C-alpha positions as a printed NumPy array, in Angstrom:
array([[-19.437,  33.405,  38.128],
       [-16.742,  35.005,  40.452],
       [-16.352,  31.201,  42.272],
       [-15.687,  30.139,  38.182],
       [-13.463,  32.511,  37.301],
       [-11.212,  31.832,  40.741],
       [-11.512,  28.221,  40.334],
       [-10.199,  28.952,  36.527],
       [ -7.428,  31.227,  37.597],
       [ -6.198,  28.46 ,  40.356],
       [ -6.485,  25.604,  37.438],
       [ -3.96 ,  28.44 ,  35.219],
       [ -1.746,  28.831,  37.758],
       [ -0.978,  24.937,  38.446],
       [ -0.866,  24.651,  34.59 ],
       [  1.706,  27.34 ,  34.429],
       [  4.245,  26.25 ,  37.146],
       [  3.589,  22.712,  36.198],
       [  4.778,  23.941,  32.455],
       [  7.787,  25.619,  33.994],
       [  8.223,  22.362,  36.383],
       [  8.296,  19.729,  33.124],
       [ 11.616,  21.749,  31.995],
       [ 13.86 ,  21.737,  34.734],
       [ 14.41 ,  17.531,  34.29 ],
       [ 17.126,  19.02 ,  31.455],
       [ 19.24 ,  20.822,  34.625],
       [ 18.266,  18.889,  37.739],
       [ 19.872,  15.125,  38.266],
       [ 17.605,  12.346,  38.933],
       [ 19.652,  11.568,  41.527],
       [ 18.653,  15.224,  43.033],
       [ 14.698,  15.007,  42.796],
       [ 13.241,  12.62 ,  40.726],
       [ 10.119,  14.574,  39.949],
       [ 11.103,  16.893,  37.274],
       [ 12.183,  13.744,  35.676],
       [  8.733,  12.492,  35.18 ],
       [  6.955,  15.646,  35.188],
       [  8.813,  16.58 ,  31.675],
       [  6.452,  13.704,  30.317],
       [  3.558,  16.274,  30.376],
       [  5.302,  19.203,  28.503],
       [  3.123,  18.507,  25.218],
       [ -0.294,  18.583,  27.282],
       [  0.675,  21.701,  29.223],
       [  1.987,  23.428,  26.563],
       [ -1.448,  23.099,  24.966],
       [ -3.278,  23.323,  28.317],
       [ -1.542,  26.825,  28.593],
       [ -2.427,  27.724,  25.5  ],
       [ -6.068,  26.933,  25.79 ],
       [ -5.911,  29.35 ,  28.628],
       [ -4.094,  31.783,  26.927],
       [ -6.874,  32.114,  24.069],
       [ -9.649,  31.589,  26.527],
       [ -8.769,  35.049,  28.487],
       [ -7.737,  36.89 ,  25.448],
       [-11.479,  36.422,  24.338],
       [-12.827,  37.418,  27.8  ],
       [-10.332,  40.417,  27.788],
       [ -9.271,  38.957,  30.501],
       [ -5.   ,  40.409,  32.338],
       [ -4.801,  36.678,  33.284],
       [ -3.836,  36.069,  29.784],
       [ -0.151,  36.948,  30.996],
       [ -0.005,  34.12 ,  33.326],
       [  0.264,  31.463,  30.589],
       [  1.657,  33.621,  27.983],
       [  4.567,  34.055,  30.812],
       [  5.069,  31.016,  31.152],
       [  4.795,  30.067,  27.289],
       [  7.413,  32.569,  26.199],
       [  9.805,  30.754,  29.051],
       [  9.482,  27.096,  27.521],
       [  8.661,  27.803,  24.073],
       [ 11.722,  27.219,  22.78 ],
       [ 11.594,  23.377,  23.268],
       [  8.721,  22.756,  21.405],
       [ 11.597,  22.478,  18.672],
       [ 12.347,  19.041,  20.545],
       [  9.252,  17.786,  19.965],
       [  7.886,  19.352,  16.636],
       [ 10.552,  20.779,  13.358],
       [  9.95 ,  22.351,  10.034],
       [ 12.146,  23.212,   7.154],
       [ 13.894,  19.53 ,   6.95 ],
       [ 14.015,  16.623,   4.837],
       [ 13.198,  12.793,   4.91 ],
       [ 15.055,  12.521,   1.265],
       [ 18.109,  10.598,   1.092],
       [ 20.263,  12.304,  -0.885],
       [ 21.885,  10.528,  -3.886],
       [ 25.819,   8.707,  -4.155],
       [ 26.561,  11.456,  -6.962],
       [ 25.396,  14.232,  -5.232],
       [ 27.043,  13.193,  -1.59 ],
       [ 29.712,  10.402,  -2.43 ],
       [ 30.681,  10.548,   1.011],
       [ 27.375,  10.001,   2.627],
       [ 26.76 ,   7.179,   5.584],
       [ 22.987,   6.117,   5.708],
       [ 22.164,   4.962,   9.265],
       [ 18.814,   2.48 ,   9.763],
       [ 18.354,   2.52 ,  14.512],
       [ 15.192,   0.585,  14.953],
       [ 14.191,  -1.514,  18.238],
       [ 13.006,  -4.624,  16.855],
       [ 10.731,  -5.609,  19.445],
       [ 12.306,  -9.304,  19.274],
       [ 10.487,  -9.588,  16.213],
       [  7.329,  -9.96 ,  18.677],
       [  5.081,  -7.149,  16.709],
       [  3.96 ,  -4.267,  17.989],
       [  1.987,  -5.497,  20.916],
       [  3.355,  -9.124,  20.938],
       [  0.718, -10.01 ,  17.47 ],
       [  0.067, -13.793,  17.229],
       [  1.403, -13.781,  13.909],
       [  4.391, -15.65 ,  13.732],
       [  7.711, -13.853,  14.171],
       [  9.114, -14.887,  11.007],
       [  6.176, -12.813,   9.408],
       [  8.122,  -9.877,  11.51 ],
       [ 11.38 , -11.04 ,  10.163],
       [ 10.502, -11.495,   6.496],
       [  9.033,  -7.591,   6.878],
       [ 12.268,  -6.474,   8.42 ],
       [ 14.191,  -7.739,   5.615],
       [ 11.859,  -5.96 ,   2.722],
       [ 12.21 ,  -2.753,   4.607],
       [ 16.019,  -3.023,   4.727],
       [ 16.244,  -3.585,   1.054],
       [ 13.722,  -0.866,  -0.242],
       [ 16.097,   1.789,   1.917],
       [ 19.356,   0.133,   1.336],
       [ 21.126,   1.474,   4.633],
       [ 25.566,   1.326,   4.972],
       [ 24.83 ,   0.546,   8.523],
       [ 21.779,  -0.847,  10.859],
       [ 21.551,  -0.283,  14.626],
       [ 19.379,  -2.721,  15.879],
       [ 17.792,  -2.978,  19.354],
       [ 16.382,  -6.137,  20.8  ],
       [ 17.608,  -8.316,  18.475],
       [ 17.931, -12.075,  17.823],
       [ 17.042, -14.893,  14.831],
       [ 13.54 , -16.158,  14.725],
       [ 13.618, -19.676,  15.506],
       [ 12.488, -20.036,  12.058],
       [ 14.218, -17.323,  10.165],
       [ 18.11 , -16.891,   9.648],
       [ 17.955, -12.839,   9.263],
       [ 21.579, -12.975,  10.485],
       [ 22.017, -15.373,   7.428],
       [ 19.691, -13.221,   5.149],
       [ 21.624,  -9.484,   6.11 ],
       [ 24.88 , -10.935,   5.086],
       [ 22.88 , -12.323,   1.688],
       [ 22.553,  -8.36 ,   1.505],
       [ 25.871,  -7.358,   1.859],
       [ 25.829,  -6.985,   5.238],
       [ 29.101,  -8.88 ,   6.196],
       [ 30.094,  -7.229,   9.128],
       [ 28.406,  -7.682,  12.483],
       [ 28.583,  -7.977,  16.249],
       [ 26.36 ,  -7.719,  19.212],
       [ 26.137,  -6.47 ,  22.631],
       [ 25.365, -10.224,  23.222],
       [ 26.744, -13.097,  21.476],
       [ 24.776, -16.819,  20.508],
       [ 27.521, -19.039,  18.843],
       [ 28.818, -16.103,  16.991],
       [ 24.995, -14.456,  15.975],
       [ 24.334, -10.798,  17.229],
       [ 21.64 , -10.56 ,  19.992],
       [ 21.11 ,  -7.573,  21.874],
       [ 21.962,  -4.309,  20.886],
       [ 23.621,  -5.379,  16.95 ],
       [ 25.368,  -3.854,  14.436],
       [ 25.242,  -4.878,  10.638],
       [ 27.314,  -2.849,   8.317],
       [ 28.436,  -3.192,   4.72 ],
       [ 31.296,  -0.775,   6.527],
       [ 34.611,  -2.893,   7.812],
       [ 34.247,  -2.937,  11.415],
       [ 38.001,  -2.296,  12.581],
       [ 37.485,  -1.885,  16.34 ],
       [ 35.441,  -3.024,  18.629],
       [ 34.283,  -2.214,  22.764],
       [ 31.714,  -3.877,  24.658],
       [ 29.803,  -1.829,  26.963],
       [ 27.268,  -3.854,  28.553],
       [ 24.515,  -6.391,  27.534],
       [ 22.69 ,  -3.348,  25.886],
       [ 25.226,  -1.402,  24.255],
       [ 28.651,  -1.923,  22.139],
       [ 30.872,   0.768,  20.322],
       [ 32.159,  -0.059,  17.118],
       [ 34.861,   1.952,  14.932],
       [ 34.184,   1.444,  11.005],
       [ 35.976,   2.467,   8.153],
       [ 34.379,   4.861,   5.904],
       [ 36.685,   5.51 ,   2.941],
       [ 39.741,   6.506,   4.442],
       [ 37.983,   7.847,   7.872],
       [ 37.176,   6.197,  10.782],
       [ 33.877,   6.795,  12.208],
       [ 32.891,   5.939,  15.679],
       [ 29.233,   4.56 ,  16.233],
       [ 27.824,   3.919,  19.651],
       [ 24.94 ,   1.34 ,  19.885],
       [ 22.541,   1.815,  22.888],
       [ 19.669,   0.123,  24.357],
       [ 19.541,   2.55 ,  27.834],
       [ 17.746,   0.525,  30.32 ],
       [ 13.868,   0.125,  30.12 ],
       [ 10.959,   1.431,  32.037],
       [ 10.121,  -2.607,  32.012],
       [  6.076,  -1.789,  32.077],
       [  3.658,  -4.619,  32.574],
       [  0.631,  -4.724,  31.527],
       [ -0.807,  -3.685,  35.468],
       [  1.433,  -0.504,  35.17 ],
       [ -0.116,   0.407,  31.808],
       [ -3.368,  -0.049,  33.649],
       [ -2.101,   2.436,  36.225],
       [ -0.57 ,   4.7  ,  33.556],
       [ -4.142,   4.622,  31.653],
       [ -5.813,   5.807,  35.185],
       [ -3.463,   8.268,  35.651],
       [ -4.183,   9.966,  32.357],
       [ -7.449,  10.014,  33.525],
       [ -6.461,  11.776,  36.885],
       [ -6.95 ,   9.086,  39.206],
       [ -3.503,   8.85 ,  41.499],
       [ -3.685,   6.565,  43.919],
       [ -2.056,   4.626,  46.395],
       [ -1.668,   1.974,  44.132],
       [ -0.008,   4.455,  41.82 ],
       [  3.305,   3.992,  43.785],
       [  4.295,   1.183,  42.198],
       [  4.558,   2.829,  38.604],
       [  6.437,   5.522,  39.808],
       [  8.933,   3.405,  41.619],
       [  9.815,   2.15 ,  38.381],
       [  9.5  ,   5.414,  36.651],
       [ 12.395,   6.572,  39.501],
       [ 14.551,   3.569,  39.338],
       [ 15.079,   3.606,  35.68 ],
       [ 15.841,   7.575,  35.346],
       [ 17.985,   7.048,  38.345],
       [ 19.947,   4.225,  36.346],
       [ 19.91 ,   6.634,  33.162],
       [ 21.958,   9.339,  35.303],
       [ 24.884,   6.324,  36.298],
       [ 24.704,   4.64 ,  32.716],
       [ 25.491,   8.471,  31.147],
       [ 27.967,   8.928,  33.854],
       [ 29.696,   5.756,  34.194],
       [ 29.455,   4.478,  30.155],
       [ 28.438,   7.2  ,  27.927],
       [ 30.098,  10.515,  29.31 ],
       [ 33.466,   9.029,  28.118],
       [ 33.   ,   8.205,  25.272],
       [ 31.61 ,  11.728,  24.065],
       [ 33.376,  13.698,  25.813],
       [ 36.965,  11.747,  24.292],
       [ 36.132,  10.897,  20.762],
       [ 38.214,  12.962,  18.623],
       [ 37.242,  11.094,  15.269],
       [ 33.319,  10.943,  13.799],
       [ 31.025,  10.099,  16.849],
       [ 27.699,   8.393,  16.376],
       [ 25.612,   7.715,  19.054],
       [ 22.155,   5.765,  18.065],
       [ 19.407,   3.978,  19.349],
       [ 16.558,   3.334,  21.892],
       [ 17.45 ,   5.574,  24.687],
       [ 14.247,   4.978,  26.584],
       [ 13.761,   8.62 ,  27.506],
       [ 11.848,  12.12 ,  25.925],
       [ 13.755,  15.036,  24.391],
       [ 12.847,  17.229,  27.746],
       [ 14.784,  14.688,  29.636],
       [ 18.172,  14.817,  31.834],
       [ 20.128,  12.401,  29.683],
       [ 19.167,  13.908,  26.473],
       [ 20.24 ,  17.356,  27.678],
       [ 23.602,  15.726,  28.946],
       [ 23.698,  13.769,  25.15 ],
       [ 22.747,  17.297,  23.382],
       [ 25.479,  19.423,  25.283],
       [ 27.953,  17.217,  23.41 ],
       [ 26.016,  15.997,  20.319],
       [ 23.632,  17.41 ,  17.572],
       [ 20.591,  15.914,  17.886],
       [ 19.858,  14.897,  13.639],
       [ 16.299,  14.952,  13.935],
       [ 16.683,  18.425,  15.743],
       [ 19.073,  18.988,  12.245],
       [ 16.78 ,  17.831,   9.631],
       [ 13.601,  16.321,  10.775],
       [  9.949,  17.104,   9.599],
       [  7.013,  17.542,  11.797],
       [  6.357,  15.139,  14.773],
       [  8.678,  12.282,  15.242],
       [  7.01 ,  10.011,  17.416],
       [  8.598,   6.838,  17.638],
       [  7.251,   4.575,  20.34 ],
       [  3.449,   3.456,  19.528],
       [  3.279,   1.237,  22.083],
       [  0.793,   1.219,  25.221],
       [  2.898,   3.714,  26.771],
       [  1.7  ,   7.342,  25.584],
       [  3.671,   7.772,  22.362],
       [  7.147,   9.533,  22.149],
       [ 10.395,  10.45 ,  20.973],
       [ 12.633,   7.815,  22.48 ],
       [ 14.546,   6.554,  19.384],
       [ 17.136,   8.821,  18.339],
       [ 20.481,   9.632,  16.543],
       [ 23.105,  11.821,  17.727],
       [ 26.114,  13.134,  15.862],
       [ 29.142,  15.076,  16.762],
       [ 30.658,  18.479,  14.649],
       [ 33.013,  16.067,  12.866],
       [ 29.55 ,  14.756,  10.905],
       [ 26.69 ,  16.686,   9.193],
       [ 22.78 ,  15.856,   8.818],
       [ 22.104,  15.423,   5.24 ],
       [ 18.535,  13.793,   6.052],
       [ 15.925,  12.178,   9.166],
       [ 13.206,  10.49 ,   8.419],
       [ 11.088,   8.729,  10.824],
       [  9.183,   5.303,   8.869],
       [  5.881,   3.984,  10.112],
       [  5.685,   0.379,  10.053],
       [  4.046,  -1.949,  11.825],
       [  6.952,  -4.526,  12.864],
       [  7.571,  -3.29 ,  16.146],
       [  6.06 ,  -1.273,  19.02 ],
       [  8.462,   1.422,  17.622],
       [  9.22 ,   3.119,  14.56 ],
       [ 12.799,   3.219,  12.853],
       [ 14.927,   6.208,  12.388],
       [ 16.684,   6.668,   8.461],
       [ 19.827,   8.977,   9.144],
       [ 21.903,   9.878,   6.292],
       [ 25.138,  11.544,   7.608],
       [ 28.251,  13.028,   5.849],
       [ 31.976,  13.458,   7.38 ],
       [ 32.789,  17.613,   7.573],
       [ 36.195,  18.16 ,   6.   ],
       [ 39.089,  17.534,   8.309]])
């Protein structure tokens, strides 16, 4: 029983520090030690790990109790990352907010499904389209986009009123890439890279700055999800290496995109600042702390429960968000479960604060 109990206490103790260890990726570069980058991928398990602990020696009467209760109290306070209460999915009507801006960031997945389906991608398309005209969105931030070969939804948004576009990539004057479709004017506009593109529209009499991103991908195949799945399952190999090299590169490439694209932009914008899309990385991450020291986070604002919104082979997360500055306020987030991509989209409705 004592061998138990000691092999129990050890087990706490690495679930503790390893709880403590997935929060530091918020305060320590990539380009420092990689490792708090990936540990804050387990935060969720640990947390719960912990707290199985934590209820496990209160019923034994048990002083280890403090070890995980310790390091609970420390890290509690991001659970609100992951998990809210108290907000609203509930677009709020023209008459009651006339000045309102409704916001639709989804990764489109190429129109490929959510695990590259065999149905045709015009089937994708044609669901794309109904879901943009039951929510009725000013503005859509879309991520992997491009036409169907058989389906003109370039031709079909602009049927909607959606006559102002442009892309992070350009095909004989069609979005692809990282687009933006607004029934907004689109009075200025700054390519970033093939990914991302900053646009200025004109809201009323206000501009308001939006920032479409695509950060770069983990680019997982389908032997890395293999390696991810036996990792899960505890088995870290040599084999493993290969995942995690990719894992590195891209959070490494994260830290220069935030320093060498993004950081300017916040940091300078002295009008309405947007920044939306697929930025390929957890709440408990490096670039979102860097993104949340300058930005509200809207589903931090006004979300509702869990948020997930990558369903994909890749354990699910938070990787699609919305960020505003204190020239904007949250009037609603809801997250929408569909099944056109690998990820969900993100409704944001938004309202200028008074100059």
């Amino acid at each position: 029983m004592k061998v138990v109990r000691a092999i129990l206490l050890i087990v706490n103790l690495l679930a503790a520090v390893g709880l403590l260890l997935t929060t530091l990726a918020g305060s320590i570069a990539p380009s420092r030690s990689v490792l708090p980058a990936v540990a804050a991928y387990g935060y969720l398990p640990l947390l719960g790990l912990n707290l199985l602990f934590l209820v496990g020696w209160l019923l034994a009467g048990k002083w280890p109790f403090l070890i995980s209760a310790a390091a609970i109290a420390l890290r509690y306070s991001m659970l609100g990352l992951f998990f809210q209460i108290g907000g609203t999915s509930k677009v709020p009507s023209v008459e009651e907010h006339p000045d309102r801006l409704v916001l639709l960031s989804y990764n489109l997945h190429n129109f490929s499904g959510p695990e590259f389906d065999n149905a045709p991608r015009d089937t994708f398309a044609l669901q794309f389209l109904d879901l943009v005209r039951e929510h009725q969105p000013d503005v859509l931030c879309l991520q992997e986009y491009t036409d169907p070969k058989g389906c003109s939804v370039t031709d079909s948004l602009e049927l909607l009123g959606y006559n102002h576009h442009i892309g992070s990539r350009m095909n004989r004057d069609r979005p692809r890439g990282t687009a933006v479709f607004s029934r907004l004017p689109i009075t200025y506009v700054k390519a970033i890279d093939r990914q991302k593109v900053m646009v200025e529209l004109l809201h009323g009499e206000r501009p308001v700055r939006l920032c479409a991103v695509h950060m770069d991908s983990y680019d997982f195949d389908a032997t890395d999800h293999e390696e991810i799945a036996q990792m899960r399952r505890g088995r870290i190999d040599s084999t493993s290496t290969r995942t995690l090299r990719k894992a590195k590169q891209t959070v490494l490439r994260h830290e220069s995109e935030w320093d060498e694209q993004l950081r300017p932009i916040v940091t300078e914008c002295s009008v309405p600042l947007i920044v939306a899309g697929d930025m390929n990385d957890i709440p408990s991450s490096w670039l979102y702390s860097r993104l949340s020291d300058h930005l509200s986070d809207t589903y931090c604002d006004r979300g509702l429960g869990f948020s997930t919104t990558f369903h994909g082979n890749f354990p699910h997360f938070r990787i699609d968000m919305v960020f505003r500055n204190d020239q904007l306020r949250t009037l609603s987030y809801r997250r929408i479960r569909t099944r056109i991509s690998d990820h969900y989209p993100v409704l944001v409705s938004l309202e200028p604060t008074a100059p």
